[in-house]
Amino acid sequence: MNARIAAGAAALLLISVLAGCGPAASSGGGASGSPKPSSSAEESGKPSPTASPSPTATTKSVALPTDCRAILSDDVLAQLDGVPLNDAAFGPSGVGSNGTLTCIWADPGADTTSLVTTISRMNRGPALDLLNGLVTDEGFSCFTPDDGTRCEKTWPNTQYPVTDGRTLFWRDDVLIDTRYSNLAPSGYTSSIIAKLFD
């Protein structure tokens, strides 16, 4: 019962957060008064939701990236050193016909270790539905860093003694969706956010 109440409260918070992401006057730099979360919530556990969003003055048109390495910092790339990128064994990757970028960091010889990121366009309505569904139905935690909305969850792999997880970040009609198993470089999502939006 308590889990249902908590999930319902989290869903209502997410609805109000995304509802506030429309055009509004910016307070000069887009920084909120709340402290920023750690650079990689993949490793930091479940963050606490913030009380209010940090809306931007207008929705900027952000170009979708076309290079899986160019969206990462040198530090993150160093953590992925030796991990194959976009091996044909995993199917289609790279830039799709609609401009979506899919980056698959995984070794075909490994049983479970992988990191798959898809960066695509998603309007506010579908994004709201997706993120609210993850909170309500799957117990994701959401918060509002970097003028966007970030939702995440980790869980134990059902077959191996490793951690699996998913992290999503939505801002300016762009969705960064990462699923991973036993491969969560420190600062990975934050690095992509910085390259796309800063």
Coordinates of C-alpha atoms in Angstrom, one line a residue:
M1 CA 0.0 0.0 0.0
N2 CA 2.8 2.4 0.9
A3 CA 4.5 1.6 -2.4
R4 CA 1.4 2.6 -4.3
I5 CA 1.0 5.9 -2.4
A6 CA 4.7 6.7 -3.0
A7 CA 4.4 5.8 -6.7
G8 CA 1.3 8.0 -7.0
A9 CA 3.0 10.9 -5.3
A10 CA 6.0 10.6 -7.5
A11 CA 3.7 10.5 -10.6
L12 CA 1.9 13.7 -9.5
L13 CA 5.3 15.4 -8.9
L14 CA 6.5 14.4 -12.3
I15 CA 3.3 15.7 -13.9
S16 CA 3.8 19.1 -12.2
V17 CA 7.5 19.2 -13.1
L18 CA 6.9 18.6 -16.8
A19 CA 3.9 20.9 -16.8
G20 CA 6.2 23.7 -15.7
C21 CA 8.6 23.1 -18.5
G22 CA 6.7 25.3 -20.9
P23 CA 7.9 28.8 -21.9
A24 CA 8.5 31.1 -18.9
A25 CA 10.7 33.9 -18.0
S26 CA 14.2 32.7 -17.1
S27 CA 15.9 33.9 -13.9
G28 CA 19.1 34.8 -15.8
G29 CA 21.2 31.7 -16.3
G30 CA 18.7 28.9 -15.7
A31 CA 20.3 27.8 -12.4
S32 CA 17.9 26.7 -9.8
G33 CA 18.2 27.4 -6.1
S34 CA 18.5 23.7 -5.3
P35 CA 21.8 21.9 -5.3
K36 CA 22.9 19.9 -8.3
P37 CA 22.9 16.1 -8.1
S38 CA 26.1 14.2 -8.5
S39 CA 27.5 14.0 -12.0
S40 CA 26.4 10.4 -12.4
A41 CA 23.3 9.2 -10.7
E42 CA 23.9 5.7 -12.2
E43 CA 26.2 5.2 -9.3
S44 CA 24.7 7.5 -6.7
G45 CA 21.5 5.6 -5.8
K46 CA 18.0 7.1 -5.9
P47 CA 18.0 10.9 -5.9
S48 CA 15.3 13.0 -4.2
P49 CA 12.9 14.8 -6.5
T50 CA 13.2 18.6 -6.6
A51 CA 10.3 20.8 -5.6
S52 CA 10.2 22.8 -8.8
P53 CA 11.5 22.8 -12.4
S54 CA 14.0 25.2 -13.9
P55 CA 12.2 26.3 -17.1
T56 CA 14.0 28.0 -19.9
A57 CA 12.8 31.1 -21.7
T58 CA 12.1 29.2 -24.9
T59 CA 12.5 25.7 -26.2
K60 CA 15.7 25.8 -28.2
S61 CA 16.1 23.7 -31.3
V62 CA 18.9 21.3 -30.5
A63 CA 20.5 19.3 -33.3
L64 CA 20.6 15.6 -32.8
P65 CA 24.2 14.3 -32.6
T66 CA 25.7 12.1 -35.3
D67 CA 28.8 10.7 -33.6
C68 CA 28.8 8.4 -30.5
R69 CA 32.3 9.4 -29.4
A70 CA 31.9 13.1 -29.9
I71 CA 29.1 13.3 -27.3
L72 CA 31.3 12.0 -24.5
S73 CA 34.0 13.7 -22.5
D74 CA 37.6 12.4 -22.5
D75 CA 37.2 11.0 -19.0
V76 CA 34.1 8.9 -20.0
L77 CA 35.8 7.7 -23.2
A78 CA 38.8 6.6 -21.1
Q79 CA 36.4 4.5 -19.0
L80 CA 35.0 2.9 -22.2
D81 CA 38.5 2.2 -23.6
G82 CA 38.6 -1.3 -25.1
V83 CA 34.8 -1.7 -25.3
P84 CA 33.7 -2.1 -28.9
L85 CA 31.3 0.5 -30.3
N86 CA 28.4 -0.4 -32.6
D87 CA 29.5 -3.9 -33.4
A88 CA 27.3 -5.4 -36.2
A89 CA 26.5 -8.4 -34.0
F90 CA 24.0 -6.2 -32.1
G91 CA 22.1 -5.0 -35.1
P92 CA 21.4 -1.4 -36.4
S93 CA 23.3 1.4 -34.7
G94 CA 24.6 4.8 -35.6
V95 CA 22.4 7.4 -37.3
G96 CA 18.9 6.1 -38.3
S97 CA 16.8 7.4 -41.2
N98 CA 14.9 9.7 -38.8
G99 CA 18.1 11.2 -37.4
T100 CA 18.0 9.1 -34.2
L101 CA 21.5 8.2 -32.9
T102 CA 22.0 4.7 -31.4
C103 CA 25.2 4.0 -29.6
I104 CA 25.9 0.4 -28.5
W105 CA 29.0 -0.1 -26.3
A106 CA 29.3 -3.9 -25.9
D107 CA 31.6 -6.8 -26.7
P108 CA 29.9 -9.6 -28.7
G109 CA 31.9 -12.1 -26.6
A110 CA 30.5 -10.8 -23.2
D111 CA 27.5 -12.4 -21.7
T112 CA 25.8 -9.3 -20.3
T113 CA 28.1 -6.2 -20.2
S114 CA 26.6 -3.5 -22.4
L115 CA 25.6 0.2 -22.6
V116 CA 23.0 1.2 -25.2
T117 CA 22.0 4.9 -25.7
T118 CA 19.4 6.2 -28.1
I119 CA 19.1 10.0 -28.7
S120 CA 15.9 11.0 -30.4
R121 CA 13.3 13.7 -30.8
M122 CA 10.3 13.5 -28.5
N123 CA 7.7 16.2 -28.0
R124 CA 6.6 17.2 -24.5
G125 CA 3.3 15.2 -24.5
P126 CA 4.8 11.8 -25.4
A127 CA 7.7 12.5 -23.0
L128 CA 5.3 13.2 -20.2
D129 CA 3.4 10.0 -20.9
L130 CA 6.6 8.0 -21.0
L131 CA 8.2 9.3 -17.9
N132 CA 5.0 9.2 -15.9
G133 CA 4.5 5.6 -16.9
L134 CA 8.0 4.7 -15.8
V135 CA 7.3 6.3 -12.4
T136 CA 3.9 4.8 -11.9
D137 CA 4.4 1.4 -13.3
E138 CA 8.1 0.6 -12.8
G139 CA 9.2 2.6 -9.8
F140 CA 11.6 5.0 -11.5
S141 CA 12.8 8.1 -9.6
C142 CA 12.8 11.4 -11.4
F143 CA 14.3 14.8 -10.7
T144 CA 15.0 18.0 -12.6
P145 CA 18.7 18.8 -13.2
D146 CA 20.2 20.8 -16.1
D147 CA 16.9 22.4 -17.1
G148 CA 15.5 19.0 -18.0
T149 CA 13.9 16.0 -16.4
R150 CA 15.9 12.9 -15.5
C151 CA 14.4 9.5 -14.5
E152 CA 16.4 6.5 -13.5
K153 CA 16.3 3.1 -11.9
T154 CA 18.7 0.2 -11.2
W155 CA 18.0 -3.4 -10.4
P156 CA 19.9 -6.7 -10.0
N157 CA 20.4 -8.7 -13.3
T158 CA 18.2 -11.8 -13.2
Q159 CA 20.9 -14.1 -14.5
Y160 CA 24.3 -12.7 -13.4
P161 CA 25.5 -11.0 -10.2
V162 CA 25.7 -7.5 -11.8
T163 CA 23.6 -4.3 -11.8
D164 CA 21.3 -3.4 -14.7
G165 CA 19.7 0.0 -15.1
R166 CA 18.1 2.7 -17.2
T167 CA 18.5 6.4 -17.3
L168 CA 16.4 8.9 -19.3
F169 CA 16.9 12.6 -19.7
W170 CA 14.4 14.9 -21.6
R171 CA 14.9 18.5 -22.5
D172 CA 14.0 20.8 -25.4
D173 CA 12.2 17.9 -27.2
V174 CA 15.3 15.6 -27.1
L175 CA 15.3 12.3 -25.2
I176 CA 18.5 10.6 -24.1
D177 CA 17.6 7.0 -23.2
T178 CA 20.3 4.7 -21.9
R179 CA 19.9 1.1 -20.8
Y180 CA 22.9 -0.6 -19.3
S181 CA 24.1 -3.9 -17.7
N182 CA 27.4 -4.1 -15.7
L183 CA 28.7 -1.0 -17.6
A184 CA 27.9 2.5 -16.1
P185 CA 30.8 4.9 -16.6
S186 CA 30.9 7.7 -14.1
G187 CA 29.4 10.9 -15.6
Y188 CA 28.2 9.2 -18.8
T189 CA 24.7 10.9 -19.0
S190 CA 26.0 14.2 -17.7
S191 CA 28.7 14.2 -20.4
I192 CA 26.1 13.8 -23.1
I193 CA 23.9 16.5 -21.6
A194 CA 26.8 18.9 -21.6
K195 CA 27.8 18.2 -25.2
L196 CA 24.2 18.6 -26.5
F197 CA 22.9 21.5 -24.5
D198 CA 25.8 23.7 -23.3

